[in-house]
Amino acid sequence: MDITIHASFLPHDDPESSLAFYRDTLGFEVRTDVGKGKMRWITVGPPGQPDTSILLAPPAADPGVTDDERRTIAEMMAKGTFGWILLATPDLDAAFARAQAGDAEVVQEPTDQPYGIRDCALRDPAGNLIRIQERS
């Protein structure tokens, strides 16, 4: 079986801030930007990996989501407990310095974890947790 990860989803509540974070702070390429106002679907991805993307999407756009669910999603996003993603880099210190210079909200500075991984944690403008691991 030949299956790859094509895209993952993260919600946004401010497309301009999210776009700036992923493009300018993390250095991702913008692949698509569709819609208007807060109802924008933005696809970003790491340079050199055209087949792997993150879709930044407005969580309220799904017609199957009730008003109560929208409120719950908004509350979870505000607390930073709704979405998260795990990224990897060969130079964690440089990635962290770039993110910190871009005013990313730092949750955890680069740390050697007891289970053998060195990583850090940030939040994007929508509150999504971004963990970055150092890969060898």
mmCIF file of C-alpha atoms in Angstrom:
data_model
loop_
_atom_site.group_PDB
_atom_site.id
_atom_site.type_symbol
_atom_site.label_atom_id
_atom_site.label_comp_id
_atom_site.label_asym_id
_atom_site.label_seq_id
_atom_site.Cartn_x
_atom_site.Cartn_y
_atom_site.Cartn_z
ATOM 1 C CA MET A 1 0.000 0.000 0.000
ATOM 2 C CA ASP A 2 1.324 3.444 -0.921
ATOM 3 C CA ILE A 3 -0.273 6.075 1.339
ATOM 4 C CA THR A 4 1.214 9.462 2.156
ATOM 5 C CA ILE A 5 0.136 12.364 4.314
ATOM 6 C CA HIS A 6 -1.096 15.013 1.919
ATOM 7 C CA ALA A 7 -2.555 17.627 4.275
ATOM 8 C CA SER A 8 -3.501 18.145 7.869
ATOM 9 C CA PHE A 9 -5.999 20.654 9.203
ATOM 10 C CA LEU A 10 -5.619 23.434 11.743
ATOM 11 C CA PRO A 11 -8.299 26.006 12.513
ATOM 12 C CA HIS A 12 -7.785 29.738 12.328
ATOM 13 C CA ASP A 13 -9.866 32.648 13.571
ATOM 14 C CA ASP A 14 -7.749 35.396 12.012
ATOM 15 C CA PRO A 15 -6.466 34.499 8.549
ATOM 16 C CA GLU A 16 -4.015 37.412 8.286
ATOM 17 C CA SER A 17 -2.322 36.582 11.609
ATOM 18 C CA SER A 18 -2.208 32.878 10.786
ATOM 19 C CA LEU A 19 -0.809 33.575 7.335
ATOM 20 C CA ALA A 20 1.906 35.811 8.789
ATOM 21 C CA PHE A 21 2.814 33.185 11.405
ATOM 22 C CA TYR A 22 3.156 30.246 9.025
ATOM 23 C CA ARG A 23 4.692 32.221 6.144
ATOM 24 C CA ASP A 24 6.901 34.746 7.932
ATOM 25 C CA THR A 25 7.670 33.124 11.282
ATOM 26 C CA LEU A 26 7.931 29.453 10.258
ATOM 27 C CA GLY A 27 9.025 30.130 6.666
ATOM 28 C CA PHE A 28 6.320 28.018 5.012
ATOM 29 C CA GLU A 29 5.217 28.557 1.422
ATOM 30 C CA VAL A 30 1.680 29.716 0.722
ATOM 31 C CA ARG A 31 0.154 27.224 -1.699
ATOM 32 C CA THR A 32 -3.439 28.456 -1.895
ATOM 33 C CA ASP A 33 -5.455 31.268 -0.360
ATOM 34 C CA VAL A 34 -9.164 31.039 -1.150
ATOM 35 C CA GLY A 35 -12.131 32.984 0.216
ATOM 36 C CA LYS A 36 -12.665 36.382 1.787
ATOM 37 C CA GLY A 37 -12.569 37.913 5.229
ATOM 38 C CA LYS A 38 -12.506 35.347 8.022
ATOM 39 C CA MET A 39 -13.886 32.703 5.645
ATOM 40 C CA ARG A 40 -10.525 31.875 4.050
ATOM 41 C CA TRP A 41 -8.909 28.523 3.443
ATOM 42 C CA ILE A 42 -5.123 28.897 3.327
ATOM 43 C CA THR A 43 -2.820 26.035 2.450
ATOM 44 C CA VAL A 44 0.806 26.324 3.571
ATOM 45 C CA GLY A 45 3.710 23.923 3.585
ATOM 46 C CA PRO A 46 7.425 23.609 4.054
ATOM 47 C CA PRO A 47 9.629 24.563 1.084
ATOM 48 C CA GLY A 48 10.919 21.498 -0.716
ATOM 49 C CA GLN A 49 7.956 19.367 0.384
ATOM 50 C CA PRO A 50 5.237 20.212 -2.147
ATOM 51 C CA ASP A 51 3.194 17.112 -1.349
ATOM 52 C CA THR A 52 2.759 17.893 2.365
ATOM 53 C CA SER A 53 0.571 20.785 3.492
ATOM 54 C CA ILE A 54 -1.353 22.282 6.368
ATOM 55 C CA LEU A 55 -4.819 23.578 5.594
ATOM 56 C CA LEU A 56 -5.649 26.583 7.776
ATOM 57 C CA ALA A 57 -9.428 26.747 7.772
ATOM 58 C CA PRO A 58 -12.216 28.610 9.559
ATOM 59 C CA PRO A 59 -13.785 26.129 12.003
ATOM 60 C CA ALA A 60 -17.213 27.765 11.737
ATOM 61 C CA ALA A 61 -17.472 27.032 7.998
ATOM 62 C CA ASP A 62 -18.712 23.450 8.393
ATOM 63 C CA PRO A 63 -22.505 23.531 7.957
ATOM 64 C CA GLY A 64 -22.838 20.458 10.184
ATOM 65 C CA VAL A 65 -21.452 22.298 13.222
ATOM 66 C CA THR A 66 -24.123 23.594 15.584
ATOM 67 C CA ASP A 67 -24.010 26.984 17.309
ATOM 68 C CA ASP A 68 -23.213 25.224 20.612
ATOM 69 C CA GLU A 69 -20.357 23.345 18.944
ATOM 70 C CA ARG A 70 -19.050 26.605 17.436
ATOM 71 C CA ARG A 71 -18.980 28.149 20.918
ATOM 72 C CA THR A 72 -17.160 25.090 22.282
ATOM 73 C CA ILE A 73 -14.627 25.206 19.452
ATOM 74 C CA ALA A 74 -14.052 28.947 20.042
ATOM 75 C CA GLU A 75 -13.555 28.313 23.765
ATOM 76 C CA MET A 76 -11.123 25.454 23.115
ATOM 77 C CA MET A 77 -9.180 27.516 20.576
ATOM 78 C CA ALA A 78 -8.935 30.382 23.086
ATOM 79 C CA LYS A 79 -7.498 27.951 25.658
ATOM 80 C CA GLY A 80 -5.191 26.366 23.096
ATOM 81 C CA THR A 81 -6.714 22.903 23.459
ATOM 82 C CA PHE A 82 -8.394 22.420 20.068
ATOM 83 C CA GLY A 83 -5.663 21.905 17.449
ATOM 84 C CA TRP A 84 -2.022 20.920 17.418
ATOM 85 C CA ILE A 85 0.665 19.671 15.084
ATOM 86 C CA LEU A 86 4.122 18.171 15.439
ATOM 87 C CA LEU A 87 6.894 19.477 13.175
ATOM 88 C CA ALA A 88 10.565 18.482 12.920
ATOM 89 C CA THR A 89 13.810 20.261 12.073
ATOM 90 C CA PRO A 90 17.503 19.381 12.064
ATOM 91 C CA ASP A 91 18.307 22.652 13.913
ATOM 92 C CA LEU A 92 15.862 23.217 16.752
ATOM 93 C CA ASP A 93 17.754 26.168 18.212
ATOM 94 C CA ALA A 94 17.657 28.086 14.908
ATOM 95 C CA ALA A 95 13.969 27.286 14.390
ATOM 96 C CA PHE A 96 13.160 28.386 17.922
ATOM 97 C CA ALA A 97 15.160 31.620 17.536
ATOM 98 C CA ARG A 98 13.304 32.424 14.307
ATOM 99 C CA ALA A 99 9.931 31.718 15.933
ATOM 100 C CA GLN A 100 10.804 33.775 18.987
ATOM 101 C CA ALA A 101 11.966 36.687 16.780
ATOM 102 C CA GLY A 102 8.616 36.474 15.005
ATOM 103 C CA ASP A 103 6.778 37.016 18.307
ATOM 104 C CA ALA A 104 5.460 33.453 18.537
ATOM 105 C CA GLU A 105 3.909 32.644 21.894
ATOM 106 C CA VAL A 106 6.462 30.391 23.568
ATOM 107 C CA VAL A 107 4.991 27.533 25.584
ATOM 108 C CA GLN A 108 8.253 25.659 26.146
ATOM 109 C CA GLU A 109 11.817 26.546 25.222
ATOM 110 C CA PRO A 110 13.993 23.827 23.639
ATOM 111 C CA THR A 111 14.184 21.015 26.163
ATOM 112 C CA ASP A 112 15.731 17.559 26.333
ATOM 113 C CA GLN A 113 12.776 15.324 27.158
ATOM 114 C CA PRO A 114 13.284 12.267 29.389
ATOM 115 C CA TYR A 115 11.992 10.023 26.562
ATOM 116 C CA GLY A 116 14.884 10.977 24.275
ATOM 117 C CA ILE A 117 13.414 13.796 22.162
ATOM 118 C CA ARG A 118 14.579 17.402 22.180
ATOM 119 C CA ASP A 119 11.747 19.774 21.354
ATOM 120 C CA CYS A 120 10.031 23.087 21.988
ATOM 121 C CA ALA A 121 6.429 24.269 21.935
ATOM 122 C CA LEU A 122 4.759 27.399 20.566
ATOM 123 C CA ARG A 123 1.223 28.604 19.920
ATOM 124 C CA ASP A 124 0.080 30.040 16.625
ATOM 125 C CA PRO A 125 -2.260 33.068 16.594
ATOM 126 C CA ALA A 126 -5.336 30.800 16.782
ATOM 127 C CA GLY A 127 -3.997 29.056 19.891
ATOM 128 C CA ASN A 128 -2.973 25.840 18.110
ATOM 129 C CA LEU A 129 -0.065 24.081 19.802
ATOM 130 C CA ILE A 130 2.974 23.753 17.543
ATOM 131 C CA ARG A 131 5.599 21.333 18.839
ATOM 132 C CA ILE A 132 8.891 21.235 16.980
ATOM 133 C CA GLN A 133 11.193 18.265 17.471
ATOM 134 C CA GLU A 134 14.859 18.144 16.618
ATOM 135 C CA ARG A 135 15.578 15.324 14.208
ATOM 136 C CA SER A 136 19.040 13.895 13.676
#
